Each structure stands twice: as structure tokens, then as C-alpha cells.
Amino acid sequence: MNNIRVNINDALGAVSQSAIEAMASEVRSSVNTLVEGTGAGNDFLGWVRLPENTPDTLLDDIQATAERLRSECEVVVVVGIGGSYLGAKAVIEALGNPFDVYNAACKPQIVFAGHNIGEDYLYDLQHYLDGKKFGIIVISKSGTTTEPAIAFRLLKAQLEAAVGRETAARRIVAITDAKRGALRTLANEEGYTTYVIEDNVGGRFSVLTPVGLLPIAVAGHDIKALVDGARERQKAFLSGADKSAEVYATTRNALYRSGKKIEILVNYNPRLHYFNEWWKQLYGESEGKDHKGIYPAAVDFSTDLHSMGQWIQDGERTIFETVISVENADHEVRIPSDDANLDGLNFLAGKRVDEVNKMAELGTRLAHVDGGVPNILISIDSLNERTLGGLIYFFEAACGISGYMLGVNPFNQPGVEAYKRNMFALLAKPGYEEETRAIRERIR
Ligand code: PA5
């Protein structure tokens, strides 16, 4: 099995082993609530058995659609926001070569839209796509989210103007609810290829559904290995053989209760930047409720040691770190010797760059622990589809357990509606007349 090792030794200064052991029955009961589906939000637990329940025929079908887009497009625009984009972005960045922006080997290029309302972003994108063969994967579970709806309206019009409605319809794939929502209606009318996001899988838990799998397959990565990695982890979690999610969930809750209100997810591999972003959404939207919840923050080290390092070492002691450590780099790069040695680096000559990185990691961990920042260490062997599938399932399972330990419903997100109500009122959306009057009065 792909290994995920959780080491909490460096968290034990802030919370004792006995305090963690005292939470054993609490964590057990949260696991049972999750696995038996007896808690709040239990109509959104489809992800718990999703890897096992995903038929290989669906993976083959997604792969075939991906091959079609790959053969017909130079660029594929993935339109979505939140859970409808972050998982795909995280995996594609984690597995890709950041410098292969566009070349024959990585055709097509994957770009994202609908995750902001930046006019200049959309202008730049439209100009970039001008004259290129492009396709669109539009993803919205509700089918009504404003940001992707605006981007899709613009890009659909551009594509139809460039290649005609019929060819455009062949190059557009919609991933949405089986029956409801404006996107479903549109997709049915236009005859797009579609995939369904099941009702019982929430957006931020949907990376292993077509939401994540189709863009990842279009990017050329092995979705079967990704799902297999998650299947292994699901099996080990549900059989009780693997306790790593429980250990992580318990330790972060113990730290929170001891006054550590902010968790910083740390990576030492720039490919994991968007994995951190995916994790931030998963935990932030699942746990930040009822005026409770660990604040999920994230940094890329060693880059951010030169910006946030000072704060973490020396600022307010309300933080703890969770480090994702990738034990093996994919490639070997050795530091050369230099006769003049003007930069004084010959003491590193012959060493691998990853060896220096690992010493930065260890040195930082020791310094931060000494500075009063407890540390949870999560290690994986290497970055590939299988380990990422396992890691995704691990963090999802731990999130469900942790949310129940915190005493919230981890599977809703009532708080994200507040800004939408105001925005629609300000834009005078039909149906919001009363809110429009009230908000105009308020800002007068
Ligand atoms: O996790 C969630 O449910 C949200 O982040 C959604 O994914 C996000 O709001 C996008 O919603 P939709 O897919 O309905 O457009």
C-alpha cells in the first residue's frame, strides 16, 4: 500500500500523549458517526466509499472523452470555482512539469477560468485563446454559480463564433447535477457530453469524481492509479487497519483545544502549492462554523521562510504546523564543484539539491518546535498518482472525523451564501427586490 506516515512526536510539547490518549473514545465515536452515517450532514457521505464504488467503466469513459479533447484541442479551459476546480488544479500541478506550459509533449495546455470575476483575467484569456483550437470543461454542481456561469457564457460565445455551434458543442463537456440547475438544462439542449456529480458528494469532496478526473485525464495523468491509491486508503481506513487519519484528526483537535487556533500546512515541494490550496478549502469550508474551527493557512517552504518565516518563528504562539514531506524527488540534480568557489558553495559540491532541501526541512522543523510551534509530520514516499490518491482520501477522512470532533456539520457551507445575497441584491437580480431596496438604503 502507498504509505502515509503521521508522526506527532514534535506536537507533544504542547499537548501530552495522555491528553491525546484521553480523546480515544471521542475519536472512535466520530469515526463511527462518519462511517455509519449517523451524524449531521450524513446525506453528503458519498465520498467515503466513492473510490470503491467508482466503476472502471466510468474511468474508461472519462479517459475516452479526455482522449477526444486531447486530440482536438491545443488548450482546454476548465471552468469552475471552489470544489469544482481546486482538486483538479492541485493534482495537475502536483504531477506536472511547471515549465511545460505548452509544447507538443504536454498538449493540450490546461488553463482555468470561472474561479474569479476578474475582468482583465477574462480579457487576457480570451485574447490568449484567440486563433487557438480550444475546448471547455464546465463544472458546477449546482449549475447556478455566478463566477463560472459568467466565464462559460463568454467562452461558449467565443468558441461558437470561432468554429460554429456544432463543433463547439463537441468540444464542450459539462459536469453537473443529474437533473437540476441551469447548466444541466443548457447541456441537454446543446447536446454536450455530460458527467454527473452525485447528490451525496459535496463540491470540496469531489476531486475523485469526474469533476477532478476529467481535467486530470486531459492533462495526461493516470486516473486509474489515482483512484487505486484512494481505494487502498479507503479499504485500510474502513477496515480499521489504518489509523493515520484518526491520529491526525485527534492531534489537531487537541492542539486547537490547547489554544493553537491556526494550522499552517507546509510543503517543501513547489508542486504542492495548489494541494495546499485544496486542503485549505477542504478544512476551512468544513470546519469554520458556529464561531469555531481551526483557521487553515498554508505556506511553501523554503520560499516563504523568506517572508513568513519570521512570524512563524517568533510571532504570536497560536499556531501549529503540519508538514507534508515528500521523501523522494523524481529526478536527480547534483550541485557542481567550482574551482574558483567564489560563492563559497563547494561544501555542497556533489550533493543532491534534495539533500539540501531535506536539511532545510529538518532544520526548520527543529527551529520552529524550539520556538513553540508544535509540528505534525505527514510523510509520503514520492509524488505520483497513487500516493496523491491516497493522500486525498486521507485528508478527506481526517476532515470528516475532525469536524465531528469539533461539533460541527462538516458537510454544509451556510456561510458562503452571505456574500452572494449581497452581491445579487447590489446587482438587482430578479427575485432580490426587497434585498436590493434594503442594501441600497444601507450604503446610501
Ligand atoms: O465545496 C463546495 O461545495 C463549494 O466550494 C463549491 O464547490 C463551490 O461553491 C462551487 O459550487 P458549484 O459546483 O455548485 O458551482
Tab-separated table of C-alpha atoms and ligand atoms in Angstrom:
chain	number	residue	atom	x	y	z
A	1	MET	CA	0.000	0.000	0.000
A	2	ASN	CA	1.108	3.576	-0.610
A	3	ASN	CA	2.347	4.701	2.767
A	4	ILE	CA	1.292	7.792	4.668
A	5	ARG	CA	3.145	8.156	7.916
A	6	VAL	CA	1.875	10.582	10.565
A	7	ASN	CA	4.409	11.498	13.223
A	8	ILE	CA	3.162	13.586	16.151
A	9	ASN	CA	6.289	13.462	18.338
A	10	ASP	CA	7.012	17.141	17.728
A	11	ALA	CA	3.495	18.111	18.794
A	12	LEU	CA	3.863	16.501	22.190
A	13	GLY	CA	5.416	19.540	23.852
A	14	ALA	CA	2.134	21.437	23.534
A	15	VAL	CA	-0.209	18.544	24.237
A	16	SER	CA	0.671	15.451	26.221
A	17	GLN	CA	0.447	11.883	24.996
A	18	SER	CA	-2.004	11.226	27.842
A	19	ALA	CA	-4.237	14.126	26.717
A	20	ILE	CA	-4.307	12.596	23.235
A	21	GLU	CA	-4.981	9.123	24.629
A	22	ALA	CA	-7.831	10.554	26.698
A	23	MET	CA	-9.541	11.530	23.417
A	24	ALA	CA	-9.544	7.913	22.165
A	25	SER	CA	-13.233	7.223	22.758
A	26	GLU	CA	-14.188	10.610	21.317
A	27	VAL	CA	-12.293	9.960	18.094
A	28	ARG	CA	-13.728	6.443	17.877
A	29	SER	CA	-17.222	7.785	18.186
A	30	SER	CA	-16.540	10.405	15.462
A	31	VAL	CA	-15.200	7.680	13.160
A	32	ASN	CA	-18.321	5.584	13.821
A	33	THR	CA	-20.576	8.583	13.195
A	34	LEU	CA	-18.838	9.125	9.864
A	35	VAL	CA	-18.669	5.517	8.736
A	36	GLU	CA	-22.177	4.604	9.889
A	37	GLY	CA	-23.610	7.854	8.550
A	38	THR	CA	-25.413	8.833	11.743
A	39	GLY	CA	-24.220	12.438	12.094
A	40	ALA	CA	-25.084	15.879	10.756
A	41	GLY	CA	-24.671	16.154	7.001
A	42	ASN	CA	-24.988	12.388	6.504
A	43	ASP	CA	-26.617	12.893	3.123
A	44	PHE	CA	-23.198	14.062	1.870
A	45	LEU	CA	-21.166	10.954	2.670
A	46	GLY	CA	-20.925	9.540	-0.847
A	47	TRP	CA	-17.183	10.283	-0.866
A	48	VAL	CA	-16.497	7.802	1.991
A	49	ARG	CA	-16.955	4.785	-0.313
A	50	LEU	CA	-16.543	6.640	-3.602
A	51	PRO	CA	-13.198	5.107	-4.692
A	52	GLU	CA	-14.526	1.523	-4.325
A	53	ASN	CA	-17.862	2.494	-5.867
A	54	THR	CA	-16.308	4.093	-8.938
A	55	PRO	CA	-16.648	1.535	-11.739
A	56	ASP	CA	-13.732	1.055	-14.100
A	57	THR	CA	-16.209	1.547	-16.946
A	58	LEU	CA	-16.698	5.166	-15.790
A	59	LEU	CA	-12.926	5.663	-15.710
A	60	ASP	CA	-12.688	4.239	-19.259
A	61	ASP	CA	-15.447	6.551	-20.427
A	62	ILE	CA	-13.752	9.602	-18.860
A	63	GLN	CA	-10.463	8.525	-20.435
A	64	ALA	CA	-12.102	8.268	-23.870
A	65	THR	CA	-13.576	11.781	-23.551
A	66	ALA	CA	-10.193	13.052	-22.392
A	67	GLU	CA	-8.504	11.481	-25.434
A	68	ARG	CA	-11.020	13.165	-27.723
A	69	LEU	CA	-10.338	16.581	-26.170
A	70	ARG	CA	-6.608	15.897	-26.291
A	71	SER	CA	-6.735	15.112	-29.974
A	72	GLU	CA	-8.960	18.059	-30.903
A	73	CYS	CA	-7.661	20.869	-28.684
A	74	GLU	CA	-4.473	22.834	-28.130
A	75	VAL	CA	-5.927	24.350	-24.948
A	76	VAL	CA	-8.689	23.095	-22.644
A	77	VAL	CA	-10.271	25.636	-20.322
A	78	VAL	CA	-11.574	24.169	-17.074
A	79	VAL	CA	-14.353	26.430	-15.809
A	80	GLY	CA	-15.311	26.108	-12.136
A	81	ILE	CA	-14.779	27.508	-8.659
A	82	GLY	CA	-14.105	26.125	-5.161
A	83	GLY	CA	-14.523	22.369	-5.100
A	84	SER	CA	-15.251	22.457	-8.813
A	85	TYR	CA	-11.679	23.476	-9.637
A	86	LEU	CA	-9.221	23.183	-6.755
A	87	GLY	CA	-8.880	19.386	-6.733
A	88	ALA	CA	-8.076	19.173	-10.440
A	89	LYS	CA	-5.688	22.110	-10.193
A	90	ALA	CA	-3.954	20.540	-7.161
A	91	VAL	CA	-3.350	17.179	-8.837
A	92	ILE	CA	-2.367	18.599	-12.229
A	93	GLU	CA	0.190	20.920	-10.620
A	94	ALA	CA	1.498	18.174	-8.334
A	95	LEU	CA	2.158	15.835	-11.267
A	96	GLY	CA	3.159	18.261	-13.974
A	97	ASN	CA	6.286	19.949	-15.161
A	98	PRO	CA	5.778	23.681	-14.460
A	99	PHE	CA	7.884	24.668	-17.471
A	100	ASP	CA	5.968	22.552	-19.991
A	101	VAL	CA	3.450	25.336	-20.376
A	102	TYR	CA	2.858	24.496	-23.981
A	103	ASN	CA	4.681	22.008	-26.080
A	104	ALA	CA	3.792	19.003	-28.129
A	105	ALA	CA	4.551	16.604	-25.285
A	106	CYS	CA	2.024	18.104	-22.894
A	107	LYS	CA	-0.696	19.001	-25.361
A	108	PRO	CA	-3.246	20.237	-24.589
A	109	GLN	CA	-2.464	23.005	-22.172
A	110	ILE	CA	-4.943	23.181	-19.290
A	111	VAL	CA	-5.991	26.631	-18.095
A	112	PHE	CA	-8.611	27.611	-15.543
A	113	ALA	CA	-11.417	30.166	-15.553
A	114	GLY	CA	-14.577	30.859	-13.604
A	115	HIS	CA	-12.707	30.898	-10.293
A	116	ASN	CA	-12.713	34.702	-10.136
A	117	ILE	CA	-14.601	37.648	-11.578
A	118	GLY	CA	-11.501	39.423	-12.864
A	119	GLU	CA	-12.357	41.359	-16.000
A	120	ASP	CA	-8.706	41.618	-17.011
A	121	TYR	CA	-8.212	37.891	-16.371
A	122	LEU	CA	-11.076	37.070	-18.731
A	123	TYR	CA	-9.916	39.630	-21.295
A	124	ASP	CA	-6.394	38.174	-21.250
A	125	LEU	CA	-7.759	34.633	-21.513
A	126	GLN	CA	-9.994	35.476	-24.460
A	127	HIS	CA	-7.060	37.025	-26.243
A	128	TYR	CA	-4.851	34.064	-25.453
A	129	LEU	CA	-7.456	31.678	-26.899
A	130	ASP	CA	-7.968	33.760	-29.990
A	131	GLY	CA	-6.879	31.699	-33.022
A	132	LYS	CA	-6.196	28.557	-30.920
A	133	LYS	CA	-8.125	25.309	-31.046
A	134	PHE	CA	-9.724	25.182	-27.631
A	135	GLY	CA	-12.296	23.185	-25.702
A	136	ILE	CA	-14.138	23.767	-22.442
A	137	ILE	CA	-14.880	21.587	-19.432
A	138	VAL	CA	-17.522	23.466	-17.464
A	139	ILE	CA	-18.082	22.230	-13.917
A	140	SER	CA	-20.768	23.343	-11.498
A	141	LYS	CA	-22.630	21.023	-9.170
A	142	SER	CA	-25.441	23.492	-8.567
A	143	GLY	CA	-25.250	24.691	-12.147
A	144	THR	CA	-26.043	28.207	-10.987
A	145	THR	CA	-22.796	29.621	-9.559
A	146	THR	CA	-22.179	33.138	-10.857
A	147	GLU	CA	-18.409	33.098	-11.424
A	148	PRO	CA	-18.274	30.014	-13.692
A	149	ALA	CA	-21.572	30.981	-15.347
A	150	ILE	CA	-20.111	34.337	-16.485
A	151	ALA	CA	-16.871	32.764	-17.713
A	152	PHE	CA	-18.734	29.997	-19.524
A	153	ARG	CA	-21.116	32.396	-21.239
A	154	LEU	CA	-18.137	34.360	-22.587
A	155	LEU	CA	-16.073	31.345	-23.645
A	156	LYS	CA	-19.008	29.476	-25.193
A	157	ALA	CA	-19.812	32.542	-27.322
A	158	GLN	CA	-16.154	32.831	-28.341
A	159	LEU	CA	-15.907	29.154	-29.272
A	160	GLU	CA	-19.168	29.162	-31.224
A	161	ALA	CA	-18.075	32.287	-33.097
A	162	ALA	CA	-14.762	30.629	-33.967
A	163	VAL	CA	-15.868	27.113	-35.004
A	164	GLY	CA	-19.659	27.154	-35.231
A	165	ARG	CA	-22.236	25.810	-32.824
A	166	GLU	CA	-21.970	22.160	-33.831
A	167	THR	CA	-18.198	21.833	-33.482
A	168	ALA	CA	-18.317	23.921	-30.288
A	169	ALA	CA	-20.843	21.504	-28.799
A	170	ARG	CA	-18.394	18.641	-29.479
A	171	ARG	CA	-15.597	20.477	-27.699
A	172	ILE	CA	-17.645	21.339	-24.582
A	173	VAL	CA	-18.129	18.890	-21.718
A	174	ALA	CA	-20.391	19.760	-18.786
A	175	ILE	CA	-20.113	18.223	-15.316
A	176	THR	CA	-23.130	18.986	-13.185
A	177	ASP	CA	-26.157	17.650	-11.330
A	178	ALA	CA	-28.103	14.810	-12.970
A	179	LYS	CA	-31.313	16.811	-13.269
A	180	ARG	CA	-31.231	20.255	-11.654
A	181	GLY	CA	-29.665	23.607	-12.499
A	182	ALA	CA	-29.224	25.944	-15.434
A	183	LEU	CA	-26.103	24.142	-16.649
A	184	ARG	CA	-27.972	20.824	-16.877
A	185	THR	CA	-30.732	22.476	-18.936
A	186	LEU	CA	-28.206	24.136	-21.233
A	187	ALA	CA	-26.122	20.962	-21.654
A	188	ASN	CA	-29.192	18.913	-22.536
A	189	GLU	CA	-30.347	21.490	-25.043
A	190	GLU	CA	-26.963	21.851	-26.722
A	191	GLY	CA	-26.217	18.123	-26.658
A	192	TYR	CA	-22.937	18.370	-24.737
A	193	THR	CA	-21.206	15.299	-23.372
A	194	THR	CA	-22.004	15.379	-19.660
A	195	TYR	CA	-20.941	13.738	-16.435
A	196	VAL	CA	-22.905	13.725	-13.220
A	197	ILE	CA	-21.856	14.901	-9.763
A	198	GLU	CA	-23.867	12.723	-7.421
A	199	ASP	CA	-26.083	14.468	-4.867
A	200	ASN	CA	-24.268	12.828	-1.954
A	201	VAL	CA	-20.799	14.201	-2.782
A	202	GLY	CA	-20.173	17.841	-1.853
A	203	GLY	CA	-18.020	20.084	-4.047
A	204	ARG	CA	-14.905	20.065	-1.885
A	205	PHE	CA	-15.038	16.247	-1.627
A	206	SER	CA	-15.484	15.782	-5.395
A	207	VAL	CA	-11.930	15.575	-6.773
A	208	LEU	CA	-12.217	11.814	-7.282
A	209	THR	CA	-15.450	12.197	-9.292
A	210	PRO	CA	-15.497	13.347	-12.958
A	211	VAL	CA	-15.046	16.892	-11.535
A	212	GLY	CA	-11.385	16.177	-10.923
A	213	LEU	CA	-10.864	13.064	-13.009
A	214	LEU	CA	-11.710	14.500	-16.434
A	215	PRO	CA	-9.359	17.525	-16.267
A	216	ILE	CA	-6.641	15.315	-14.731
A	217	ALA	CA	-7.025	12.770	-17.558
A	218	VAL	CA	-6.956	15.548	-20.168
A	219	ALA	CA	-3.689	16.695	-18.615
A	220	GLY	CA	-2.313	13.231	-19.383
A	221	HIS	CA	-2.222	11.722	-15.896
A	222	ASP	CA	-3.226	8.197	-14.921
A	223	ILE	CA	-6.655	8.449	-13.283
A	224	LYS	CA	-6.826	4.700	-12.654
A	225	ALA	CA	-3.709	4.872	-10.498
A	226	LEU	CA	-5.108	7.935	-8.704
A	227	VAL	CA	-8.364	6.147	-7.882
A	228	ASP	CA	-6.472	2.945	-6.991
A	229	GLY	CA	-4.395	4.896	-4.461
A	230	ALA	CA	-7.604	6.196	-2.898
A	231	ARG	CA	-9.185	2.717	-2.970
A	232	GLU	CA	-6.278	1.267	-0.994
A	233	ARG	CA	-6.524	4.039	1.567
A	234	GLN	CA	-10.331	3.717	1.798
A	235	LYS	CA	-10.029	-0.013	2.409
A	236	ALA	CA	-7.415	0.438	5.118
A	237	PHE	CA	-9.396	3.225	6.792
A	238	LEU	CA	-12.753	1.449	6.771
A	239	SER	CA	-11.263	-1.860	7.966
A	240	GLY	CA	-9.584	-0.080	10.860
A	241	ALA	CA	-6.123	-1.214	9.704
A	242	ASP	CA	-5.001	2.360	9.102
A	243	LYS	CA	-5.336	4.819	11.988
A	244	SER	CA	-3.396	7.693	10.416
A	245	ALA	CA	-6.479	9.853	9.732
A	246	GLU	CA	-7.616	9.361	13.324
A	247	VAL	CA	-4.204	10.311	14.693
A	248	TYR	CA	-4.098	13.479	12.591
A	249	ALA	CA	-7.691	14.463	13.463
A	250	THR	CA	-7.143	13.861	17.169
A	251	THR	CA	-3.846	15.717	17.370
A	252	ARG	CA	-5.075	18.825	15.560
A	253	ASN	CA	-8.153	18.967	17.806
A	254	ALA	CA	-6.007	18.514	20.918
A	255	LEU	CA	-3.781	21.375	19.746
A	256	TYR	CA	-6.815	23.560	18.990
A	257	ARG	CA	-8.185	22.980	22.466
A	258	SER	CA	-4.811	23.957	23.931
A	259	GLY	CA	-5.051	27.384	22.229
A	260	LYS	CA	-3.423	26.669	18.861
A	261	LYS	CA	-6.082	28.214	16.647
A	262	ILE	CA	-4.211	28.289	13.341
A	263	GLU	CA	-2.877	25.301	11.418
A	264	ILE	CA	-0.299	26.048	8.759
A	265	LEU	CA	0.082	23.375	6.091
A	266	VAL	CA	3.683	23.360	4.942
A	267	ASN	CA	5.234	21.853	1.858
A	268	TYR	CA	8.848	21.772	0.726
A	269	ASN	CA	7.942	20.960	-2.861
A	270	PRO	CA	6.634	23.760	-5.066
A	271	ARG	CA	4.488	21.261	-6.953
A	272	LEU	CA	2.299	21.058	-3.842
A	273	HIS	CA	1.290	24.728	-3.771
A	274	TYR	CA	-2.218	24.032	-5.052
A	275	PHE	CA	-2.534	20.899	-2.976
A	276	ASN	CA	-2.249	23.282	-0.005
A	277	GLU	CA	-4.978	25.430	-1.562
A	278	TRP	CA	-7.225	22.389	-1.994
A	279	TRP	CA	-6.603	21.432	1.659
A	280	LYS	CA	-7.399	24.988	2.803
A	281	GLN	CA	-10.805	24.824	1.156
A	282	LEU	CA	-11.494	21.309	2.428
A	283	TYR	CA	-10.808	22.178	6.045
A	284	GLY	CA	-11.897	25.844	6.032
A	285	GLU	CA	-15.293	25.235	4.492
A	286	SER	CA	-15.858	22.064	6.508
A	287	GLU	CA	-14.872	23.310	9.954
A	288	GLY	CA	-15.286	27.089	10.136
A	289	LYS	CA	-18.765	27.169	11.626
A	290	ASP	CA	-20.725	28.267	14.688
A	291	HIS	CA	-17.840	30.639	15.502
A	292	LYS	CA	-15.486	27.669	15.865
A	293	GLY	CA	-12.792	25.987	13.818
A	294	ILE	CA	-9.049	25.856	13.243
A	295	TYR	CA	-8.040	28.526	10.699
A	296	PRO	CA	-6.299	26.707	7.824
A	297	ALA	CA	-3.311	28.602	6.457
A	298	ALA	CA	-0.599	27.401	4.100
A	299	VAL	CA	2.975	28.158	3.086
A	300	ASP	CA	5.505	26.901	0.546
A	301	PHE	CA	8.963	26.409	2.079
A	302	SER	CA	11.686	27.315	1.693
A	303	THR	CA	10.183	30.144	-0.434
A	304	ASP	CA	8.012	31.519	2.373
A	305	LEU	CA	10.718	31.160	5.000
A	306	HIS	CA	11.919	34.407	3.458
A	307	SER	CA	8.553	36.088	4.001
A	308	MET	CA	6.531	34.339	6.719
A	309	GLY	CA	9.441	32.579	8.445
A	310	GLN	CA	9.950	35.391	10.936
A	311	TRP	CA	6.278	35.391	12.006
A	312	ILE	CA	6.174	31.633	12.384
A	313	GLN	CA	9.410	31.515	14.393
A	314	ASP	CA	8.653	34.470	16.613
A	315	GLY	CA	5.086	35.779	16.298
A	316	GLU	CA	2.025	35.046	18.423
A	317	ARG	CA	2.096	31.445	19.690
A	318	THR	CA	-1.340	30.410	18.454
A	319	ILE	CA	-0.126	28.310	15.535
A	320	PHE	CA	0.927	24.782	14.757
A	321	GLU	CA	2.390	23.356	11.575
A	322	THR	CA	1.511	20.265	9.576
A	323	VAL	CA	4.293	19.389	7.162
A	324	ILE	CA	3.750	17.265	4.074
A	325	SER	CA	7.139	15.725	3.462
A	326	VAL	CA	7.819	14.033	0.122
A	327	GLU	CA	10.692	11.666	0.826
A	328	ASN	CA	11.998	11.152	-2.703
A	329	ALA	CA	12.366	13.629	-5.538
A	330	ASP	CA	11.643	12.269	-9.024
A	331	HIS	CA	14.865	13.472	-10.588
A	332	GLU	CA	18.486	13.813	-9.561
A	333	VAL	CA	20.264	17.169	-9.771
A	334	ARG	CA	23.704	17.436	-8.167
A	335	ILE	CA	25.406	20.677	-7.222
A	336	PRO	CA	28.602	21.090	-9.280
A	337	SER	CA	32.055	21.879	-7.931
A	338	ASP	CA	33.576	25.192	-8.967
A	339	ASP	CA	37.340	25.802	-8.997
A	340	ALA	CA	37.096	29.456	-8.005
A	341	ASN	CA	34.452	28.764	-5.326
A	342	LEU	CA	33.696	32.485	-5.176
A	343	ASP	CA	30.210	31.757	-3.829
A	344	GLY	CA	31.695	29.505	-1.104
A	345	LEU	CA	29.357	26.662	-2.062
A	346	ASN	CA	31.951	23.938	-2.619
A	347	PHE	CA	30.973	22.361	0.712
A	348	LEU	CA	27.798	21.323	-1.119
A	349	ALA	CA	29.543	20.102	-4.277
A	350	GLY	CA	28.360	16.638	-5.289
A	351	LYS	CA	25.290	16.756	-3.069
A	352	ARG	CA	21.789	16.434	-4.488
A	353	VAL	CA	19.587	19.528	-4.329
A	354	ASP	CA	17.006	17.421	-2.486
A	355	GLU	CA	19.552	16.689	0.245
A	356	VAL	CA	19.896	20.421	0.859
A	357	ASN	CA	16.099	20.752	0.801
A	358	LYS	CA	15.752	17.973	3.360
A	359	MET	CA	18.232	19.700	5.678
A	360	ALA	CA	16.269	22.934	5.284
A	361	GLU	CA	13.164	20.947	6.227
A	362	LEU	CA	14.723	19.316	9.277
A	363	GLY	CA	16.459	22.493	10.409
A	364	THR	CA	13.249	24.477	10.110
A	365	ARG	CA	11.204	21.894	11.952
A	366	LEU	CA	13.655	21.844	14.851
A	367	ALA	CA	13.801	25.658	14.960
A	368	HIS	CA	10.026	26.046	14.873
A	369	VAL	CA	9.488	23.397	17.539
A	370	ASP	CA	12.107	25.164	19.695
A	371	GLY	CA	10.236	28.410	19.035
A	372	GLY	CA	6.977	26.966	20.396
A	373	VAL	CA	5.322	25.783	17.177
A	374	PRO	CA	4.078	22.195	17.526
A	375	ASN	CA	4.589	20.082	14.445
A	376	ILE	CA	2.696	17.222	12.841
A	377	LEU	CA	4.739	15.446	10.166
A	378	ILE	CA	2.967	13.651	7.324
A	379	SER	CA	5.374	11.747	5.075
A	380	ILE	CA	4.782	10.133	1.696
A	381	ASP	CA	7.311	8.248	-0.403
A	382	SER	CA	7.066	10.282	-3.602
A	383	LEU	CA	4.649	12.320	-5.669
A	384	ASN	CA	2.695	10.216	-8.138
A	385	GLU	CA	-0.927	9.430	-8.964
A	386	ARG	CA	-1.137	6.580	-6.455
A	387	THR	CA	0.309	8.489	-3.494
A	388	LEU	CA	-1.805	11.544	-4.294
A	389	GLY	CA	-4.985	9.452	-4.460
A	390	GLY	CA	-4.121	8.055	-1.029
A	391	LEU	CA	-3.298	11.476	0.384
A	392	ILE	CA	-6.570	12.958	-0.896
A	393	TYR	CA	-8.582	10.205	0.760
A	394	PHE	CA	-6.538	10.517	3.963
A	395	PHE	CA	-7.234	14.262	4.270
A	396	GLU	CA	-10.930	13.834	3.411
A	397	ALA	CA	-11.389	11.101	6.036
A	398	ALA	CA	-9.494	13.100	8.666
A	399	CYS	CA	-11.595	16.145	7.829
A	400	GLY	CA	-14.864	14.307	8.406
A	401	ILE	CA	-13.617	12.880	11.712
A	402	SER	CA	-12.177	16.204	12.812
A	403	GLY	CA	-15.368	18.131	12.016
A	404	TYR	CA	-17.406	15.763	14.152
A	405	MET	CA	-14.869	16.049	16.989
A	406	LEU	CA	-15.233	19.817	16.747
A	407	GLY	CA	-19.009	19.501	16.989
A	408	VAL	CA	-19.965	20.986	13.613
A	409	ASN	CA	-21.624	19.657	10.471
A	410	PRO	CA	-18.541	19.240	8.246
A	411	PHE	CA	-20.573	18.874	5.060
A	412	ASN	CA	-22.535	22.094	4.689
A	413	GLN	CA	-21.363	25.659	3.971
A	414	PRO	CA	-24.130	28.060	5.025
A	415	GLY	CA	-21.639	30.891	5.469
A	416	VAL	CA	-20.770	31.221	1.780
A	417	GLU	CA	-24.306	32.380	0.939
A	418	ALA	CA	-23.999	35.742	2.740
A	419	TYR	CA	-21.806	37.433	0.132
A	420	LYS	CA	-23.911	36.029	-2.691
A	421	ARG	CA	-27.126	37.509	-1.227
A	422	ASN	CA	-25.492	40.955	-1.007
A	423	MET	CA	-23.945	40.706	-4.476
A	424	PHE	CA	-27.262	39.705	-6.060
A	425	ALA	CA	-29.056	42.480	-4.161
A	426	LEU	CA	-26.478	45.028	-5.333
A	427	LEU	CA	-26.764	43.784	-8.920
A	428	ALA	CA	-30.581	43.906	-8.714
A	429	LYS	CA	-31.028	40.241	-9.621
A	430	PRO	CA	-34.705	39.438	-10.278
A	431	GLY	CA	-36.204	37.921	-7.114
A	432	TYR	CA	-33.984	40.034	-4.831
A	433	GLU	CA	-36.070	43.264	-4.979
A	434	GLU	CA	-36.523	43.551	-1.214
A	435	GLU	CA	-32.834	42.882	-0.504
A	436	THR	CA	-31.894	45.419	-3.197
A	437	ARG	CA	-34.002	48.117	-1.538
A	438	ALA	CA	-32.561	47.295	1.900
A	439	ILE	CA	-28.924	47.221	0.789
A	440	ARG	CA	-29.219	50.454	-1.208
A	441	GLU	CA	-30.675	52.090	1.910
A	442	ARG	CA	-27.758	50.726	3.966
A	443	ILE	CA	-24.965	52.020	1.705
A	444	ARG	CA	-26.594	55.360	0.869
B	1	PA5	O1	-17.383	22.736	-1.578
B	1	PA5	C1	-18.324	23.331	-2.082
B	1	PA5	O2	-19.476	22.876	-2.078
B	1	PA5	C2	-18.128	24.653	-2.779
B	1	PA5	O3	-16.835	25.117	-2.667
B	1	PA5	C3	-18.464	24.520	-4.252
B	1	PA5	O4	-17.620	23.564	-4.836
B	1	PA5	C4	-18.318	25.851	-4.988
B	1	PA5	O5	-19.081	26.830	-4.353
B	1	PA5	C5	-18.793	25.718	-6.431
B	1	PA5	O6	-20.117	25.288	-6.490
B	1	PA5	P1	-20.744	24.702	-7.792
B	1	PA5	O7	-20.003	23.487	-8.174
B	1	PA5	O8	-22.166	24.408	-7.430
B	1	PA5	O9	-20.649	25.770	-8.858
